[in-house]
Amino acid sequence: MNSTEHNLPINVTNINENDETICLRIKGTLNYTIVIPTDSNQNDIIENLFNLIINDLPSLKFIIKPLNLVIGSKKCRFASCFQILQEYFKNKEIKFDDLNKSLMESINVDLFKSKHFTEKENHYSPYFINHKGVGCIRVFNIPLDCITFARKETTTESLNFIIHDKLKQQVNAIKNCYKEFYQNGKNFEAQAFHYLLKDQNLFLTCIYPNTASEELLAKTREKIHHYLNLSEDRPVIRRANSYEFRQTRIENNKCLKTPHLTLKAPSANNGKISLVKGDYLYFHYMQNNLNDNGWGCAYRSFQTIFSWFKFHSYTQKPIPNHSEIQKILVDIGDKPKEFVGSHKWIGSLEISYCLDKMLNVESKIMSLSKGSELSNKAREIQYHFETEGTPIMIGGGLLAHTIIGVNFDEVTGSVQYLILDPHYIGPEDLKTITGKGWIGWKDVKFWKEDSFYNLCCPITPKGL
């Protein structure tokens, strides 16, 4: 991270995987009604608004509703953050060996503004302030969605100060968002999006306006990438990249998400293991009440690849079904009209056509005359995972599989591939799927010697 000052709409927290930290998510909305003279300029409006917010911060109170607990209260029955966490999750065993788990089990905190009445306000009727001149009344709704971390031994009194300090940082980020994007719009809202950047040991909050498209935010993202030394060739902080605080699925909660993470790594010896980068969904036969047994394996592999691009914010389109994939192939002239609705098999070339048409994603095609030639492609496939990180579809002999990893020993030449097998039929039972090898490491004998194969290797579009 660059040490220079910035005016970016971000709030950055340094994190340490080894710290025993508790995550709190503070949410609430501050509302302001302001009289704006017509001769006011936009900078004055923003300065006046955020002066009000800064002045109000000391009066904010924080409550954990399930515990009926006001943080910082003198009558608080909890001595430390860890005691709060234990009660919040009903005394279940709490482990601090995984930051991601700490985030998933964050404590939700609501904020509200405590009103202190003066003697005049308490004993007399409301009064009006007469503003001379022409102006308008503008209502500002300022949503706050702030993440803060506290060590488990932190006292509840200290926690109150930690939350206030983090809110000040977020208010400053919101102010920067207003300065860059606010155009006197009535429906303008600055929204918080959170990102866990493990490689940089950072937890990042970006404030984006609800009125701006991803394209309009591109220059802002570029500045943030540069400031934080993030990757310059792929999206990391688009809205869709934001952290999910609960284990939700992008689209189909019946699909397993990134199931290979539960596998035990093979013995590498002198080998090197390279894997798909990031999340995807595992699609296989008979999902979504569609009987595609015997013909739909390549369609399922395509859906897995498409889900990878969706998880990584290259698209917000829904994952296409079989008919939609077939219609694309008809539209580009690759198949006749009667292909739509049929049970016809497709291969790696058709997958590449669909990726190009639907996502504007180019693919590299590798062709093999027989399965054993995959031994000669290990180094090239390894390079693909290290540079692109996308799943690979391999098709041949009327079968399709998805390659998501390679274990290659350059000394001995031995190679194994990590395979998602779309031919599985059954429930989303991870133990069964991994135990019976539907997801697992295979050597080149897994593929036939009397069939030729094509591999579709999607290339990630470059850009933020």
Coordinates of C-alpha atoms in Angstrom, one line a residue:
M1 CA 0.0 0.0 0.0
N2 CA 1.4 3.4 -0.9
S3 CA 2.1 5.6 2.0
T4 CA 0.9 8.9 0.4
E5 CA -2.3 10.6 1.5
H6 CA -5.3 10.0 -0.7
N7 CA -8.8 11.3 -1.3
L8 CA -10.2 8.0 -2.3
P9 CA -13.6 6.7 -1.2
I10 CA -12.1 3.8 0.8
N11 CA -11.5 2.7 4.4
V12 CA -8.6 0.2 4.9
T13 CA -7.9 -2.0 7.8
N14 CA -4.6 -4.0 8.2
I15 CA -5.3 -7.6 9.4
N16 CA -3.2 -10.4 10.7
E17 CA -4.2 -14.0 10.2
N18 CA -2.6 -14.9 13.5
D19 CA -4.5 -12.3 15.6
E20 CA -7.4 -13.7 17.6
T21 CA -9.9 -11.1 16.4
I22 CA -13.6 -10.6 16.6
C23 CA -15.4 -8.9 13.7
L24 CA -18.3 -6.5 14.2
R25 CA -20.5 -5.1 11.5
I26 CA -22.0 -1.7 12.4
K27 CA -25.0 -0.6 10.4
G28 CA -27.5 2.2 10.5
T29 CA -28.7 5.3 8.6
L30 CA -28.3 8.9 9.5
N31 CA -30.9 11.3 8.2
Y32 CA -30.4 15.1 7.6
T33 CA -32.8 17.7 6.4
I34 CA -30.8 20.8 5.2
V35 CA -31.9 24.2 3.9
I36 CA -29.7 24.9 0.8
P37 CA -29.6 28.5 -0.5
T38 CA -29.7 28.7 -4.3
D39 CA -26.4 30.5 -4.3
S40 CA -24.6 27.7 -2.5
N41 CA -22.0 25.8 -4.4
Q42 CA -21.7 22.0 -4.3
N43 CA -18.5 22.0 -2.2
D44 CA -20.2 24.2 0.5
I45 CA -23.2 21.8 0.6
I46 CA -20.9 18.8 1.1
E47 CA -18.8 20.5 3.7
N48 CA -21.9 21.6 5.7
L49 CA -23.4 18.1 5.5
F50 CA -20.3 16.3 6.7
N51 CA -19.6 18.8 9.5
L52 CA -23.1 17.9 10.8
I53 CA -22.2 14.2 10.6
I54 CA -18.9 14.6 12.3
N55 CA -20.5 16.6 15.1
D56 CA -23.1 13.9 15.6
L57 CA -20.7 11.0 15.8
P58 CA -20.0 11.4 19.6
S59 CA -23.8 11.0 20.2
L60 CA -24.1 7.7 18.4
K61 CA -24.9 4.7 20.4
F62 CA -24.4 1.0 19.4
I63 CA -26.7 -1.8 20.3
I64 CA -26.5 -5.6 19.8
K65 CA -30.2 -6.4 19.7
P66 CA -30.2 -10.1 20.3
L67 CA -28.3 -9.4 23.6
N68 CA -30.2 -6.2 24.4
L69 CA -26.8 -4.7 24.9
V70 CA -25.7 -1.1 24.5
I71 CA -21.9 -1.1 23.9
G72 CA -20.1 1.1 26.3
S73 CA -22.9 1.2 28.8
K74 CA -21.8 1.4 32.4
K75 CA -24.2 -1.4 33.3
C76 CA -22.8 -3.7 30.7
R77 CA -22.7 -7.3 32.0
F78 CA -19.9 -8.4 29.7
A79 CA -16.2 -7.8 30.6
S80 CA -14.7 -8.5 27.2
C81 CA -15.5 -8.9 23.5
F82 CA -15.0 -12.7 23.8
Q83 CA -17.8 -12.9 26.4
I84 CA -20.1 -11.0 24.0
L85 CA -19.2 -13.4 21.1
Q86 CA -19.9 -16.4 23.3
E87 CA -23.3 -15.2 24.3
Y88 CA -24.1 -14.0 20.7
F89 CA -23.5 -17.5 19.3
K90 CA -25.0 -19.3 22.3
N91 CA -21.8 -20.5 23.8
K92 CA -20.9 -22.7 20.9
E93 CA -17.2 -23.5 20.6
I94 CA -15.4 -20.5 19.1
K95 CA -12.1 -21.0 17.3
F96 CA -9.8 -18.2 16.0
D97 CA -7.8 -20.3 13.5
D98 CA -9.5 -18.9 10.5
L99 CA -10.0 -15.2 9.7
N100 CA -12.6 -16.0 7.1
K101 CA -14.7 -17.9 9.7
S102 CA -14.3 -14.9 12.0
L103 CA -15.8 -12.7 9.3
M104 CA -18.6 -15.2 8.6
E105 CA -19.5 -15.1 12.3
S106 CA -19.4 -11.4 12.6
I107 CA -21.5 -9.7 15.3
N108 CA -24.2 -7.4 13.9
V109 CA -24.4 -4.0 15.6
D110 CA -27.1 -1.4 15.1
L111 CA -26.4 2.3 15.5
F112 CA -28.7 5.0 16.6
K113 CA -28.4 8.7 17.4
S114 CA -28.9 9.6 21.1
K115 CA -30.8 12.9 21.4
H116 CA -29.8 15.1 24.3
F117 CA -32.5 17.7 25.0
T118 CA -31.6 21.1 26.3
E119 CA -33.7 22.8 28.9
K120 CA -35.2 25.1 26.3
E121 CA -36.1 22.2 24.0
N122 CA -37.5 20.1 26.8
H123 CA -39.9 22.7 28.2
Y124 CA -41.1 24.7 25.2
S125 CA -42.9 24.1 22.0
P126 CA -41.0 23.5 18.8
Y127 CA -39.7 26.6 17.1
F128 CA -38.8 27.4 13.5
I129 CA -35.8 29.0 12.0
N130 CA -36.6 31.6 9.3
H131 CA -34.1 31.4 6.5
K132 CA -34.1 34.6 4.4
G133 CA -33.5 34.2 0.7
V134 CA -34.4 31.7 -2.0
G135 CA -33.4 28.1 -1.4
C136 CA -34.6 24.5 -1.2
I137 CA -34.9 21.8 1.4
R138 CA -32.9 18.7 0.7
V139 CA -33.0 15.4 2.6
F140 CA -29.9 13.4 2.9
N141 CA -29.9 9.7 3.9
I142 CA -26.4 8.5 4.9
P143 CA -26.2 4.7 5.3
L144 CA -23.3 3.5 7.4
D145 CA -22.0 0.0 7.0
C146 CA -18.8 -0.3 8.9
I147 CA -16.5 -3.3 9.7
T148 CA -14.2 -3.2 12.6
F149 CA -12.0 -5.8 14.4
A150 CA -11.3 -6.1 18.1
R151 CA -9.1 -8.5 20.0
K152 CA -11.0 -11.0 22.1
E153 CA -9.7 -9.5 25.3
T154 CA -10.8 -6.0 24.4
T155 CA -13.1 -4.5 27.0
T156 CA -16.6 -3.3 26.0
E157 CA -15.6 0.3 27.1
S158 CA -12.6 0.3 24.8
L159 CA -14.8 -1.3 22.0
N160 CA -17.0 1.8 22.1
F161 CA -13.9 4.0 21.2
I162 CA -12.8 1.5 18.5
I163 CA -16.1 1.7 16.8
H164 CA -16.3 5.5 16.9
D165 CA -12.8 5.7 15.4
K166 CA -13.6 3.3 12.6
L167 CA -16.8 5.3 11.8
K168 CA -14.9 8.5 11.5
Q169 CA -12.8 6.8 8.8
Q170 CA -15.8 5.6 7.0
V171 CA -17.5 9.0 7.1
N172 CA -14.4 10.5 5.5
A173 CA -14.6 7.8 2.8
I174 CA -18.2 8.7 2.2
K175 CA -17.3 12.4 2.0
N176 CA -14.7 11.5 -0.7
C177 CA -17.4 9.7 -2.6
Y178 CA -19.7 12.7 -2.4
K179 CA -16.9 15.0 -3.6
E180 CA -16.3 12.9 -6.6
F181 CA -19.8 11.8 -7.7
Y182 CA -22.5 13.9 -6.1
Q183 CA -24.4 16.0 -8.6
N184 CA -27.3 17.4 -6.5
G185 CA -29.2 14.2 -7.3
K186 CA -32.2 13.5 -5.0
N187 CA -31.8 9.8 -5.1
F188 CA -28.0 9.8 -4.6
E189 CA -26.7 7.3 -2.0
A190 CA -23.2 6.3 -1.1
Q191 CA -23.1 2.6 -0.5
A192 CA -20.4 0.5 1.3
F193 CA -18.9 -2.6 -0.3
H194 CA -16.5 -4.8 1.7
Y195 CA -13.5 -6.8 0.4
L196 CA -11.2 -9.3 2.0
L197 CA -7.7 -9.0 0.4
K198 CA -5.8 -11.8 1.9
D199 CA -2.7 -11.5 -0.2
Q200 CA -2.3 -7.9 1.0
N201 CA -3.4 -8.6 4.6
L202 CA -6.1 -6.0 4.2
F203 CA -9.8 -5.6 4.8
L204 CA -11.1 -2.9 2.4
T205 CA -14.3 -1.0 2.3
C206 CA -15.1 1.0 -0.9
I207 CA -17.9 3.6 -1.0
Y208 CA -19.6 3.6 -4.4
P209 CA -22.5 5.8 -5.5
N210 CA -25.8 3.9 -6.3
T211 CA -26.1 6.1 -9.4
A212 CA -22.8 5.0 -11.1
S213 CA -22.4 2.1 -13.4
E214 CA -19.3 -0.2 -13.2
E215 CA -18.0 1.5 -16.3
L216 CA -18.3 4.9 -14.7
L217 CA -16.4 3.6 -11.7
A218 CA -13.5 2.2 -13.7
K219 CA -11.2 5.2 -13.2
T220 CA -11.9 5.2 -9.4
R221 CA -11.1 1.5 -9.2
E222 CA -7.9 2.0 -11.2
K223 CA -6.8 4.6 -8.6
I224 CA -7.6 2.3 -5.7
H225 CA -5.7 -0.6 -7.4
H226 CA -2.7 1.6 -7.8
Y227 CA -2.9 2.9 -4.2
L228 CA -3.1 -0.6 -2.7
N229 CA -0.8 -2.3 -5.3
L230 CA -3.5 -4.6 -6.4
S231 CA -3.5 -6.6 -9.6
E232 CA -3.8 -4.4 -12.7
D233 CA -5.3 -7.0 -15.1
R234 CA -8.4 -8.4 -13.4
P235 CA -11.3 -7.1 -11.4
V236 CA -10.9 -7.3 -7.6
I237 CA -13.1 -4.5 -6.2
R238 CA -16.2 -4.4 -8.4
R239 CA -19.5 -4.6 -6.5
A240 CA -19.9 -8.2 -7.3
N241 CA -16.5 -9.0 -5.8
S242 CA -17.6 -7.8 -2.4
Y243 CA -17.4 -10.2 0.6
E244 CA -20.3 -12.5 1.5
F245 CA -20.8 -12.5 5.2
R246 CA -23.0 -15.5 5.1
Q247 CA -22.6 -18.7 3.0
T248 CA -24.9 -17.8 0.2
R249 CA -24.8 -19.1 -3.4
I250 CA -24.7 -16.8 -6.4
E251 CA -27.7 -18.4 -8.0
N252 CA -28.4 -22.0 -7.3
N253 CA -28.1 -22.9 -3.7
K254 CA -28.2 -26.6 -4.7
C255 CA -24.8 -26.4 -6.4
L256 CA -21.7 -27.0 -4.4
K257 CA -19.3 -24.0 -4.3
T258 CA -15.6 -24.7 -4.9
P259 CA -15.8 -28.3 -3.5
H260 CA -12.2 -29.2 -4.3
L261 CA -11.1 -27.2 -1.3
T262 CA -12.1 -30.1 0.9
L263 CA -9.8 -32.5 -0.8
K264 CA -6.5 -33.6 0.6
A265 CA -3.7 -32.5 -1.6
P266 CA -1.8 -35.3 -3.4
S267 CA 1.7 -36.1 -2.5
A268 CA 3.7 -33.6 -4.6
N269 CA 7.3 -35.0 -3.9
N270 CA 9.2 -32.9 -6.5
G271 CA 6.0 -31.9 -8.2
K272 CA 4.2 -28.6 -8.3
I273 CA 0.5 -28.2 -7.8
S274 CA -1.3 -25.4 -9.7
L275 CA -5.0 -24.8 -9.2
V276 CA -8.0 -22.8 -10.5
K277 CA -8.0 -19.4 -8.9
G278 CA -11.1 -18.6 -6.8
D279 CA -14.6 -19.8 -6.6
Y280 CA -16.9 -21.7 -9.0
L281 CA -20.0 -23.9 -8.8
Y282 CA -20.0 -27.6 -9.5
F283 CA -22.6 -28.5 -12.2
H284 CA -23.5 -32.0 -13.1
Y285 CA -26.2 -34.3 -14.6
M286 CA -29.8 -34.0 -13.6
Q287 CA -29.7 -30.6 -11.8
N288 CA -32.5 -28.1 -12.0
N289 CA -35.0 -30.8 -12.8
L290 CA -33.5 -31.4 -16.2
N291 CA -32.8 -34.9 -17.4
D292 CA -29.6 -34.5 -19.4
N293 CA -28.2 -37.9 -18.6
G294 CA -26.0 -39.1 -21.5
W295 CA -25.8 -35.8 -23.4
G296 CA -25.4 -32.8 -21.1
C297 CA -21.9 -33.1 -19.7
A298 CA -20.4 -30.4 -21.8
Y299 CA -23.3 -28.0 -21.0
R300 CA -22.6 -28.6 -17.3
S301 CA -18.9 -28.0 -17.8
F302 CA -19.8 -24.7 -19.5
Q303 CA -22.1 -23.7 -16.6
T304 CA -19.2 -24.3 -14.2
I305 CA -16.9 -22.2 -16.3
F306 CA -19.6 -19.5 -16.6
S307 CA -20.0 -19.5 -12.8
W308 CA -16.3 -18.8 -12.4
F309 CA -16.6 -15.7 -14.5
K310 CA -19.6 -14.6 -12.6
F311 CA -17.9 -15.1 -9.2
H312 CA -15.0 -13.0 -10.5
S313 CA -17.3 -10.1 -11.6
Y314 CA -16.6 -10.4 -15.3
T315 CA -20.4 -10.7 -15.8
Q316 CA -23.7 -10.2 -14.0
K317 CA -25.6 -12.3 -16.4
P318 CA -27.5 -15.4 -15.1
I319 CA -25.9 -18.7 -15.8
P320 CA -27.5 -20.0 -19.0
N321 CA -29.5 -23.3 -19.2
H322 CA -29.1 -25.9 -22.0
S323 CA -31.6 -24.3 -24.3
E324 CA -30.0 -20.9 -24.0
I325 CA -26.6 -22.4 -24.9
Q326 CA -28.1 -24.1 -27.9
K327 CA -29.8 -20.9 -29.0
I328 CA -26.5 -19.1 -29.0
L329 CA -25.0 -21.7 -31.3
V330 CA -27.9 -21.4 -33.7
D331 CA -27.7 -17.6 -33.6
I332 CA -24.0 -17.6 -34.6
G333 CA -24.8 -20.0 -37.4
D334 CA -22.9 -23.0 -36.0
K335 CA -26.0 -25.2 -35.6
P336 CA -29.4 -25.5 -37.4
K337 CA -32.6 -24.2 -35.9
E338 CA -33.8 -27.7 -34.9
F339 CA -30.8 -27.9 -32.6
V340 CA -32.6 -25.9 -29.9
G341 CA -34.4 -28.2 -27.6
S342 CA -32.5 -31.3 -28.8
H343 CA -30.4 -33.7 -26.8
K344 CA -27.3 -33.2 -29.0
W345 CA -23.8 -33.3 -27.5
I346 CA -21.5 -30.3 -27.8
G347 CA -17.7 -30.1 -27.4
S348 CA -14.9 -27.7 -26.6
L349 CA -15.2 -25.7 -29.8
E350 CA -18.8 -25.0 -29.1
I351 CA -18.0 -24.0 -25.6
S352 CA -15.4 -21.5 -26.9
Y353 CA -18.0 -20.0 -29.3
C354 CA -20.5 -19.5 -26.4
L355 CA -17.9 -17.9 -24.2
D356 CA -17.0 -15.5 -26.9
K357 CA -20.6 -14.6 -27.7
M358 CA -22.0 -14.5 -24.1
L359 CA -19.0 -13.1 -22.2
N360 CA -16.7 -11.7 -24.9
V361 CA -14.1 -14.2 -23.6
E362 CA -11.5 -15.7 -25.9
S363 CA -10.3 -19.2 -25.5
K364 CA -7.2 -21.1 -26.4
I365 CA -7.9 -24.6 -27.9
M366 CA -5.4 -27.4 -27.4
S367 CA -5.9 -30.5 -29.6
L368 CA -4.8 -34.0 -28.7
S369 CA -4.9 -37.2 -30.9
K370 CA -5.2 -39.4 -27.8
G371 CA -5.5 -39.2 -24.0
S372 CA -1.9 -40.0 -23.1
E373 CA -0.8 -36.8 -24.9
L374 CA -2.0 -34.9 -21.8
S375 CA 1.3 -35.8 -20.3
N376 CA 3.0 -33.5 -22.8
K377 CA 0.6 -30.6 -22.0
A378 CA 1.2 -30.5 -18.3
R379 CA 3.6 -27.6 -18.3
E380 CA 1.3 -25.6 -20.6
I381 CA -1.8 -26.3 -18.5
Q382 CA 0.2 -25.4 -15.4
Y383 CA 1.1 -22.1 -16.9
H384 CA -2.6 -21.5 -17.7
F385 CA -3.7 -21.9 -14.1
E386 CA -0.9 -19.7 -12.9
T387 CA -1.7 -16.9 -15.3
E388 CA -5.4 -17.2 -16.1
G389 CA -6.7 -19.3 -13.3
T390 CA -9.9 -20.4 -15.2
P391 CA -11.4 -23.9 -15.3
I392 CA -10.6 -25.9 -18.5
M393 CA -13.1 -27.9 -20.4
I394 CA -11.8 -31.1 -22.0
G395 CA -14.0 -33.0 -24.5
G396 CA -13.6 -36.1 -26.5
G397 CA -15.1 -39.6 -27.0
L398 CA -18.5 -38.1 -26.4
L399 CA -17.5 -37.2 -22.8
A400 CA -16.6 -33.9 -21.2
H401 CA -14.9 -33.1 -18.0
T402 CA -13.6 -29.9 -16.3
I403 CA -9.9 -29.6 -15.3
I404 CA -9.3 -27.4 -12.3
G405 CA -5.8 -28.3 -11.3
V406 CA -2.5 -30.1 -12.2
N407 CA 0.2 -31.7 -10.2
F408 CA 3.3 -31.9 -12.4
D409 CA 6.8 -33.3 -11.5
E410 CA 9.3 -32.0 -14.1
V411 CA 12.0 -34.4 -12.9
T412 CA 10.0 -37.7 -13.4
G413 CA 7.4 -36.3 -15.9
S414 CA 4.6 -37.7 -13.8
V415 CA 1.4 -35.7 -13.9
Q416 CA -2.1 -35.7 -12.3
Y417 CA -5.1 -33.6 -13.1
L418 CA -7.8 -32.4 -10.7
I419 CA -11.1 -33.2 -12.4
L420 CA -14.7 -32.1 -11.9
D421 CA -16.8 -34.9 -13.4
P422 CA -20.2 -33.6 -14.7
H423 CA -21.5 -37.2 -15.1
Y424 CA -22.4 -37.5 -11.4
I425 CA -26.1 -38.2 -10.7
G426 CA -27.3 -37.7 -7.1
P427 CA -27.7 -35.2 -4.3
E428 CA -25.2 -32.5 -3.4
D429 CA -23.5 -34.7 -0.9
L430 CA -19.9 -33.6 -0.7
K431 CA -18.7 -36.7 1.1
T432 CA -20.2 -39.0 -1.5
I433 CA -18.9 -36.9 -4.4
T434 CA -15.4 -36.7 -3.2
G435 CA -15.3 -40.1 -1.7
K436 CA -16.3 -41.8 -4.9
G437 CA -14.0 -39.7 -7.1
W438 CA -16.4 -37.5 -8.9
I439 CA -14.1 -34.7 -7.9
G440 CA -10.6 -35.9 -7.6
W441 CA -7.0 -36.3 -8.9
K442 CA -6.7 -38.5 -12.1
D443 CA -3.7 -39.6 -14.1
V444 CA -3.7 -39.6 -17.9
K445 CA -5.0 -43.1 -18.0
F446 CA -8.4 -41.6 -17.1
W447 CA -8.7 -40.6 -20.8
K448 CA -9.0 -43.0 -23.7
E449 CA -6.2 -43.9 -26.2
D450 CA -8.6 -44.3 -29.1
S451 CA -10.2 -40.8 -28.9
F452 CA -9.0 -37.4 -29.8
Y453 CA -9.6 -34.5 -27.4
N454 CA -9.9 -30.7 -27.5
L455 CA -9.3 -28.5 -24.5
C456 CA -11.0 -25.2 -24.1
C457 CA -8.8 -22.9 -22.0
P458 CA -10.7 -19.5 -21.4
I459 CA -8.5 -16.4 -21.3
T460 CA -9.5 -13.7 -18.8
P461 CA -10.3 -10.3 -20.2
K462 CA -7.7 -7.8 -19.1
G463 CA -9.1 -4.7 -17.2
L464 CA -10.4 -3.6 -13.9

